[in-house]
Coordinates of C-alpha atoms in Angstrom, one line a residue:
Chain A
M707 CA -18.0 -19.5 -49.7
T708 CA -19.7 -18.0 -52.4
R709 CA -17.4 -16.6 -55.7
D710 CA -17.5 -12.9 -54.4
D711 CA -16.3 -14.1 -50.9
E712 CA -13.8 -16.7 -52.5
L713 CA -12.3 -13.3 -54.7
L714 CA -12.4 -11.0 -51.3
A715 CA -10.5 -13.7 -49.6
K716 CA -8.1 -14.2 -52.8
I717 CA -7.8 -9.6 -52.0
V718 CA -7.4 -9.8 -48.2
A719 CA -4.8 -12.6 -48.7
G720 CA -3.1 -10.1 -51.3
E721 CA -3.4 -12.9 -54.5
V722 CA -5.5 -10.7 -56.3
A723 CA -5.1 -7.1 -56.3
R724 CA -7.5 -3.9 -55.8
D725 CA -6.9 -2.8 -58.9
A726 CA -7.4 -5.9 -60.6
G727 CA -10.1 -6.5 -63.2
A728 CA -12.2 -9.2 -61.2
A729 CA -11.6 -6.5 -58.3
R730 CA -13.1 -3.6 -59.8
E731 CA -15.7 -5.8 -61.6
L732 CA -16.6 -6.6 -57.9
F733 CA -16.4 -3.4 -56.1
A734 CA -18.4 -1.6 -58.8
R735 CA -21.5 -4.0 -58.8
R736 CA -20.9 -3.9 -54.7
P737 CA -19.5 -0.8 -53.5
E738 CA -20.1 -1.6 -50.0
L739 CA -17.5 -4.4 -50.3
V740 CA -15.1 -1.6 -50.6
R741 CA -15.4 -0.3 -47.2
H742 CA -15.3 -3.8 -45.9
V743 CA -11.7 -4.8 -47.3
R744 CA -10.5 -1.9 -46.2
E745 CA -11.7 -2.3 -42.6
L746 CA -10.1 -6.1 -43.2
E747 CA -6.5 -4.8 -44.5
R748 CA -7.0 -2.1 -41.1
L749 CA -7.4 -5.1 -38.6
A750 CA -4.7 -7.0 -40.5
L751 CA -2.4 -4.0 -40.2
G752 CA -3.7 -3.7 -36.4
L753 CA -2.5 -7.7 -35.9
D754 CA 1.2 -6.6 -38.1
H755 CA 1.3 -3.9 -35.2
A756 CA 0.7 -6.2 -32.2
A757 CA 2.5 -9.1 -33.7
R758 CA 5.2 -6.6 -33.9
E759 CA 5.0 -5.3 -30.4
Q760 CA 5.5 -8.6 -28.8
R761 CA 8.6 -9.1 -30.9
D762 CA 10.0 -6.3 -29.6
V763 CA 9.2 -7.3 -26.4
L764 CA 10.5 -10.4 -26.4
A765 CA 13.6 -9.4 -28.0
A766 CA 13.9 -6.6 -25.2
A767 CA 13.5 -9.1 -22.5
R768 CA 15.7 -11.8 -23.8
A769 CA 18.2 -9.4 -23.4
D770 CA 17.8 -8.4 -20.3
V771 CA 16.9 -12.0 -18.5
S772 CA 19.1 -11.8 -14.8
Q773 CA 20.3 -14.2 -12.7
R774 CA 17.6 -13.2 -10.1
D775 CA 15.1 -14.0 -13.0
R776 CA 16.3 -17.5 -14.1
E777 CA 16.3 -18.1 -10.0
H778 CA 12.6 -17.3 -10.1
V779 CA 11.5 -18.7 -12.9
R780 CA 13.0 -22.3 -11.6
A781 CA 11.6 -21.8 -8.1
A782 CA 8.2 -20.9 -9.5
L783 CA 8.5 -24.2 -12.0
Q784 CA 9.1 -26.5 -9.1
A785 CA 6.6 -25.0 -6.8
G786 CA 3.9 -24.2 -9.7
P787 CA 1.0 -26.6 -9.6
G788 CA 0.4 -27.0 -13.3
V789 CA 3.9 -28.7 -14.2
V790 CA 6.9 -31.2 -12.7
R791 CA 4.9 -31.7 -8.9
N792 CA 6.1 -35.8 -9.6
G793 CA 10.3 -35.3 -10.3
G794 CA 10.7 -38.8 -10.4
G795 CA 10.8 -42.0 -7.6
R796 CA 13.2 -40.6 -5.2
A797 CA 12.2 -37.0 -5.2
T798 CA 8.6 -37.6 -4.9
R799 CA 9.3 -40.3 -2.1
L800 CA 11.5 -37.6 -0.1
Q801 CA 8.6 -35.0 -0.5
W802 CA 6.4 -37.0 0.7
I803 CA 8.1 -37.4 4.1
A804 CA 9.2 -34.4 4.2
A805 CA 5.4 -33.2 3.8
A806 CA 4.3 -36.1 6.4
A807 CA 6.7 -34.6 8.7
V808 CA 5.3 -30.6 8.5
L809 CA 2.0 -32.5 9.0
L810 CA 2.7 -34.5 12.2
L811 CA 4.9 -31.1 13.6
A812 CA 1.8 -29.2 13.2
A813 CA -1.0 -31.6 14.5
G814 CA 1.7 -31.9 17.5
T815 CA 1.1 -28.1 18.0
W816 CA -2.1 -28.3 17.5
L817 CA -2.7 -30.4 20.0
A818 CA 0.1 -28.5 22.1
L819 CA -1.7 -25.1 22.1
R820 CA -5.2 -26.1 21.8
G821 CA -5.0 -26.4 25.8
A822 CA -3.7 -22.9 26.4
A823 CA -6.1 -20.9 24.5
G824 CA -5.5 -17.2 25.1
D825 CA -8.6 -14.6 25.8
G826 CA -9.5 -11.6 24.8
S827 CA -10.4 -9.9 21.5
R828 CA -6.7 -10.8 20.0
Q829 CA -7.1 -13.9 19.7
L830 CA -3.9 -16.4 18.9
L831 CA -5.1 -19.4 17.1
D832 CA -3.5 -22.4 16.5
G833 CA -0.8 -23.2 14.5
A834 CA 3.1 -23.5 14.4
G835 CA 3.8 -20.3 14.2
A836 CA 8.0 -18.8 13.8
I837 CA 7.4 -15.4 13.7
E838 CA 7.2 -13.6 16.7
L839 CA 5.3 -10.4 17.4
V840 CA 5.8 -7.7 19.0
G841 CA 3.2 -6.4 21.0
G842 CA 0.5 -5.9 18.2
P843 CA -2.8 -4.0 18.1
S844 CA -5.8 -6.2 19.6
E845 CA -8.2 -5.5 16.4
L846 CA -7.7 -4.6 12.8
R847 CA -7.9 -0.3 11.9
A848 CA -6.7 2.0 9.3
G849 CA -3.1 3.1 11.2
A850 CA -2.7 0.2 13.3
V851 CA 1.0 -0.7 13.8
F852 CA 1.9 -4.9 13.6
E853 CA 5.6 -5.5 14.3
W854 CA 7.7 -8.7 14.3
R855 CA 10.9 -9.6 14.8
G856 CA 12.7 -11.4 12.2
E857 CA 15.4 -10.9 9.4
L858 CA 15.5 -11.2 5.8
R859 CA 18.0 -12.5 3.6
G860 CA 18.5 -11.7 -0.3
A861 CA 15.5 -11.2 -2.3
E862 CA 13.3 -12.5 0.7
R863 CA 9.6 -10.7 1.4
W864 CA 7.3 -10.2 4.4
R865 CA 3.7 -11.2 3.0
I866 CA 1.5 -10.2 5.4
E867 CA -2.1 -12.7 4.7
L868 CA -5.6 -11.3 5.6
R869 CA -7.7 -14.7 5.4
E870 CA -11.3 -15.3 6.4
R871 CA -12.0 -17.4 9.9
G872 CA -13.2 -20.8 9.4
A873 CA -14.7 -23.1 11.7
G874 CA -13.1 -23.4 14.4
G875 CA -10.5 -20.6 13.6
A876 CA -9.6 -22.4 10.6
R877 CA -7.6 -20.8 7.6
G878 CA -10.3 -19.8 5.4
R879 CA -10.4 -18.0 1.8
L880 CA -7.7 -15.4 1.6
L881 CA -9.1 -12.2 1.3
G882 CA -6.0 -10.0 0.8
D883 CA -2.2 -10.1 1.1
F884 CA 0.7 -7.6 1.2
T885 CA 4.2 -7.8 0.6
C886 CA 6.7 -5.5 2.4
R887 CA 10.7 -5.5 3.1
E888 CA 10.9 -4.1 6.9
A889 CA 9.0 -6.0 9.9
S890 CA 6.5 -3.6 9.9
W891 CA 2.7 -2.9 8.5
S892 CA -0.3 -0.5 8.9
P893 CA -3.2 -1.3 6.8
H894 CA -5.0 2.3 4.9
A895 CA -8.6 2.5 4.9
D896 CA -9.2 1.6 1.8
D897 CA -7.3 -2.2 2.9
L898 CA -10.0 -2.9 5.1
R899 CA -13.0 -1.7 3.2
D900 CA -14.5 -5.0 1.9
L901 CA -13.1 -6.8 4.8
P902 CA -15.5 -9.2 6.5
A903 CA -16.3 -8.2 10.5
E904 CA -13.4 -10.6 11.3
V905 CA -10.6 -11.8 9.8
L906 CA -7.3 -13.9 10.4
W907 CA -3.9 -12.1 10.2
S908 CA -0.4 -13.5 9.9
V909 CA 3.1 -12.6 8.4
H910 CA 4.7 -15.2 6.1
R911 CA 8.7 -14.5 5.1
I912 CA 8.6 -15.6 1.1
D913 CA 11.1 -16.5 -0.9
S914 CA 12.2 -15.3 -3.6
G915 CA 9.7 -17.5 -5.9
G916 CA 6.4 -16.6 -3.3
I917 CA 7.1 -19.7 -1.1
S918 CA 6.4 -19.0 2.6
I919 CA 9.5 -20.0 4.4
E920 CA 7.8 -19.0 8.0
H921 CA 5.0 -17.7 9.2
S922 CA 3.4 -16.3 12.6
Q923 CA 0.9 -17.8 14.1
P924 CA -2.3 -16.1 13.0
L925 CA -4.3 -13.6 14.8
A926 CA -8.4 -13.7 14.8
L927 CA -9.0 -9.9 14.6
P928 CA -11.9 -7.9 14.8
V929 CA -11.6 -5.0 11.9
V930 CA -12.7 -1.6 13.1
R931 CA -13.7 0.6 10.1
Chain B
M520 CA 0.8 2.7 -25.4
S521 CA -2.2 4.1 -23.5
Y522 CA -2.6 2.0 -20.5
A523 CA -6.2 3.3 -20.0
S524 CA -7.1 2.0 -23.0
A525 CA -5.3 -1.5 -22.6
S526 CA -6.8 -1.3 -18.8
T527 CA -10.3 -1.2 -20.4
A528 CA -9.7 -4.0 -23.0
A529 CA -8.5 -6.7 -19.9
S530 CA -11.8 -6.0 -18.0
G531 CA -13.8 -5.9 -21.5
V532 CA -12.8 -9.4 -22.5
S533 CA -12.4 -12.6 -20.5
L534 CA -9.4 -14.3 -20.9
H535 CA -10.8 -17.9 -20.5
S536 CA -14.3 -17.2 -22.8
A537 CA -15.7 -20.4 -24.8
R538 CA -12.6 -20.7 -27.4
T539 CA -15.3 -22.4 -29.7
R540 CA -18.0 -20.3 -29.7
M541 CA -17.1 -18.0 -32.7
T542 CA -16.0 -21.4 -34.8
S543 CA -18.2 -22.5 -37.6
P544 CA -19.2 -25.7 -38.2
Q545 CA -16.9 -26.5 -41.4
D546 CA -13.7 -25.2 -39.2
R547 CA -15.3 -27.9 -36.3
E548 CA -15.2 -30.6 -38.6
R549 CA -12.0 -31.7 -38.6
P550 CA -9.2 -30.6 -35.6
A551 CA -6.3 -28.4 -36.8
P552 CA -2.8 -29.4 -36.4
T553 CA -0.5 -28.5 -33.7
A554 CA 1.1 -25.2 -35.2
H555 CA 4.0 -25.8 -32.5
A556 CA 4.4 -29.3 -31.8
S557 CA 7.9 -29.1 -30.7
D558 CA 6.9 -26.9 -27.9
L559 CA 3.6 -28.9 -27.0
S560 CA 6.1 -32.1 -26.8
L561 CA 8.4 -30.2 -24.4
V562 CA 5.7 -29.1 -22.3
R563 CA 4.1 -32.8 -22.1
R564 CA 7.6 -34.0 -21.3
A565 CA 8.2 -31.3 -18.5
A566 CA 5.2 -32.4 -16.9
S567 CA 5.5 -35.7 -17.2
G568 CA 8.4 -35.1 -15.1
N569 CA 11.7 -35.3 -17.4
A570 CA 14.3 -33.2 -15.9
L571 CA 16.1 -32.3 -19.6
A572 CA 12.4 -30.9 -20.4
V573 CA 12.0 -28.8 -17.5
A574 CA 15.4 -27.3 -17.9
E575 CA 14.7 -26.6 -21.6
L576 CA 11.1 -25.2 -20.2
V577 CA 12.9 -22.9 -17.8
Q578 CA 15.2 -21.6 -20.4
R579 CA 12.7 -21.1 -22.4
L580 CA 10.6 -19.0 -20.1
E581 CA 13.5 -17.4 -18.1
C582 CA 12.3 -14.1 -19.8
I583 CA 8.8 -13.7 -18.4
P584 CA 9.9 -11.7 -15.4
A585 CA 11.8 -9.7 -17.9
M586 CA 9.0 -9.5 -20.4
L587 CA 6.8 -8.0 -17.5
R588 CA 9.4 -5.3 -17.2
E589 CA 9.5 -4.2 -20.5
L590 CA 5.6 -4.2 -21.1
H591 CA 5.5 -2.5 -17.9
R592 CA 8.2 -0.1 -19.1
R593 CA 6.3 0.5 -22.3
Y594 CA 2.8 1.5 -20.5
G595 CA 4.9 4.1 -18.2
A596 CA 6.0 2.2 -15.5
P597 CA 3.2 3.6 -13.1
L598 CA 3.4 0.2 -10.4
A599 CA 5.9 0.2 -7.3
S600 CA 8.9 -2.4 -7.7
D601 CA 7.2 -4.3 -4.8
E602 CA 3.8 -3.9 -7.0
L603 CA 5.4 -5.5 -9.9
A604 CA 7.3 -8.1 -7.8
E605 CA 3.8 -9.0 -6.5
I606 CA 2.3 -9.3 -10.5
E607 CA 5.4 -11.2 -11.0
Q608 CA 4.7 -13.6 -8.5
N609 CA 0.7 -13.9 -9.7
T610 CA 1.7 -14.1 -13.3
L611 CA 4.5 -17.1 -12.5
A612 CA 1.4 -18.8 -10.4
V613 CA -1.3 -18.2 -13.1
L614 CA 1.2 -19.5 -16.0
W615 CA 2.1 -22.8 -14.4
S616 CA -0.9 -23.5 -13.6
K617 CA -2.4 -23.4 -16.8
L618 CA 0.7 -24.7 -18.5
V619 CA -1.0 -28.4 -18.7
S620 CA -4.0 -26.8 -21.3
F621 CA -1.3 -25.7 -23.5
E622 CA -2.3 -27.1 -26.9
G623 CA 0.8 -25.7 -29.1
R624 CA -1.5 -23.0 -31.4
A625 CA 0.9 -20.9 -30.3
A626 CA 4.9 -20.9 -29.9
L627 CA 5.6 -21.3 -25.9
E628 CA 6.9 -17.2 -25.5
T629 CA 3.7 -15.6 -27.3
W630 CA 1.4 -18.2 -25.3
S631 CA 3.2 -16.4 -22.1
Y632 CA 3.0 -13.1 -23.4
R633 CA -0.6 -13.4 -23.4
F634 CA -0.7 -14.2 -19.9
V635 CA 2.1 -11.4 -19.1
R636 CA 0.3 -8.2 -20.8
H637 CA -3.1 -9.8 -19.1
E638 CA -1.8 -9.9 -15.6
L639 CA 0.0 -6.7 -15.8
L640 CA -2.9 -4.9 -17.0
K641 CA -5.4 -6.7 -14.2
A642 CA -2.9 -5.0 -11.8
F643 CA -3.8 -1.6 -13.6
E644 CA -7.6 -2.0 -13.5
R645 CA -7.3 -2.8 -10.1
R646 CA -5.0 -0.2 -8.8
D647 CA -7.1 2.2 -10.9
R648 CA -9.7 0.6 -9.0
N649 CA -8.6 0.8 -5.1
R650 CA -7.3 4.0 -5.9
R651 CA -10.9 5.5 -7.5
S652 CA -11.6 7.2 -3.8
V653 CA -8.6 9.3 -3.1
V654 CA -7.3 10.1 -7.0
D655 CA -8.7 11.8 -9.7
G656 CA -9.5 11.5 -13.2
A657 CA -7.2 13.9 -13.8
A658 CA -4.4 12.3 -12.4
V659 CA -4.5 9.5 -13.5
L660 CA -4.4 11.0 -16.5
A661 CA -1.5 12.6 -16.3
R662 CA 0.1 10.1 -15.5
V663 CA -0.6 7.7 -18.4
P664 CA 2.8 8.2 -20.7
Q665 CA 1.5 10.2 -24.1
A666 CA 0.4 8.0 -27.1
E667 CA 3.5 6.4 -28.7
P668 CA 3.8 7.8 -33.1
R669 CA 2.8 4.1 -34.0
E670 CA -0.6 4.0 -31.6
P671 CA -2.7 1.6 -33.1
E672 CA -6.8 2.0 -33.3
I673 CA -7.3 -1.2 -32.1
D674 CA -5.4 -2.0 -28.8
P675 CA -3.1 -5.2 -29.0
G676 CA -4.4 -6.0 -26.3
V677 CA -7.9 -6.8 -27.7
L678 CA -6.5 -8.4 -30.6
S679 CA -5.0 -10.9 -28.5
E680 CA -7.7 -11.9 -26.8
C681 CA -10.3 -11.5 -29.7
I682 CA -8.3 -14.0 -31.4
E683 CA -8.4 -16.5 -28.8
R684 CA -12.3 -16.1 -29.4
V685 CA -12.3 -16.7 -32.9
G686 CA -11.1 -20.1 -32.1
S687 CA -9.4 -22.6 -33.9
P688 CA -8.5 -23.4 -36.7
A689 CA -8.9 -19.5 -38.1
A690 CA -7.3 -18.3 -35.5
D691 CA -4.6 -20.5 -36.0
V692 CA -4.2 -19.4 -39.3
I693 CA -4.2 -15.4 -38.1
R694 CA -1.1 -16.6 -35.2
M695 CA 0.6 -17.5 -37.8
R696 CA 0.3 -15.6 -40.5
H697 CA 0.7 -12.2 -38.3
F698 CA 3.2 -13.6 -35.1
D699 CA 5.0 -16.5 -36.6
E700 CA 5.5 -14.4 -39.9
L701 CA 4.6 -17.2 -42.5
G702 CA 3.2 -17.0 -45.5
F703 CA 0.3 -18.6 -46.5
E704 CA 2.4 -21.6 -48.5
D705 CA 4.1 -21.8 -45.7
I706 CA 0.7 -22.2 -43.4
A707 CA -0.8 -24.6 -46.0
M708 CA 3.1 -27.1 -45.7
R709 CA 2.7 -26.2 -42.1
C710 CA -1.0 -27.9 -41.6
G711 CA -0.8 -29.9 -44.5
E712 CA -4.2 -28.2 -46.4
P713 CA -4.8 -26.6 -50.1
L714 CA -3.3 -23.0 -50.2
G715 CA -6.8 -22.4 -51.0
T716 CA -8.1 -23.5 -47.6
I717 CA -5.5 -21.2 -46.0
K718 CA -6.4 -18.4 -47.5
A719 CA -10.5 -19.1 -46.9
R720 CA -9.6 -19.3 -43.4
Y721 CA -7.6 -16.3 -42.7
Y722 CA -10.4 -14.5 -44.4
R723 CA -13.6 -16.1 -42.6
G724 CA -10.9 -15.8 -39.2
L725 CA -10.2 -12.3 -40.0
E726 CA -14.2 -11.6 -40.7
R727 CA -14.8 -12.8 -37.4
L728 CA -12.0 -11.0 -36.1
K729 CA -13.6 -7.9 -36.9
E730 CA -16.8 -8.7 -35.6
L731 CA -15.4 -9.0 -31.9
V732 CA -13.3 -6.4 -32.1
A733 CA -16.0 -3.7 -33.3
P734 CA -17.2 -3.0 -29.9
F735 CA -14.1 -2.3 -28.8
I736 CA -13.2 0.3 -31.5
K737 CA -16.5 1.9 -30.9
R738 CA -16.0 2.2 -27.1
E739 CA -12.5 3.9 -27.7
Q740 CA -13.9 6.2 -29.9
G741 CA -16.7 6.8 -28.2

């Protein structure tokens, strides 16, 4: 840092007053620095404002935490990919056993359904879907009504997922999702705008932490705009 | 607080831009000490499966949904409750996935606040983009609440993102000075650095921050 910079740093830090002799001499010699210091001070005020806003929001939030919030955060923390996946020996073993059981069940269902593939434009794909669809459209178009059977408990919701159809009907990338409380869903034209010619449609019952509890069989549907 | 300008800010600065791009060579010479070492330790213990640490982490961060609601309210509450619930889920998911990269440079709540705010502004932006075909600009503006009396020249969200880009250790000094409300002497003690070094870092940090926020100030004025 040059000597001028050092003095400027002291002025901005409030160690040297702007009307102190050294500061006045600097500003007389380099008047452009007056504006520079003003801008830095304005920036510091902006930082104070941002910090105050954050403190206010935090204080208000802390006073407004509900039991539901606690449950959501706890559920998300336990399900989150970044932390606390490995909760110790016994829990981890149980999780592995549960995961293996789910995989076996899924594989069994896949094999069972493989021989009974349906036909028509609306294609039921492989999968262990527990949510039963009621009729339902054979294509995804604006205004089409999808309905299913099931009840929500507490803070649960329905989540409709639209995914890319991968090779062999596999679930591909998530293209869009929608949540609702009613056991029916109807897309708007806007929802279809960026979709490919065919998508996989499925509905999930999710808990308050967004974890899927059960889901329907995925449907391969042509998108009609 | 204007959600329109804040939303612009959210799209203008990437949260995950190169943090050290603007860091000067002398700042890189030695790593900055961790300003919130106890928070970092808590996150690491929780990540390793320590049940007590997990419980404490949940307790510390249980205010996140309320934080989101409060920020949403301050932006004029433009979203429906189910949309807000969806953002809450996304925010929590993003937060947990990023928790492993927490470096203890800010308090856990401050660090989380940044994600909450960013996710909310992203949602505003998404919503505006989706509705562009059916809602005209005047209708959007009509939804935006009147500016608060203390409306700053620079959006707090822009500042927050730009501080990230200033990089450590100058950004750490700025955060400690303004967000943790520490005096320079306290910062020097916490960092184990001479007072003059801390003040110089603060000054250099402000100068870099000024360069980084300049385009946004111009955009808002233009």
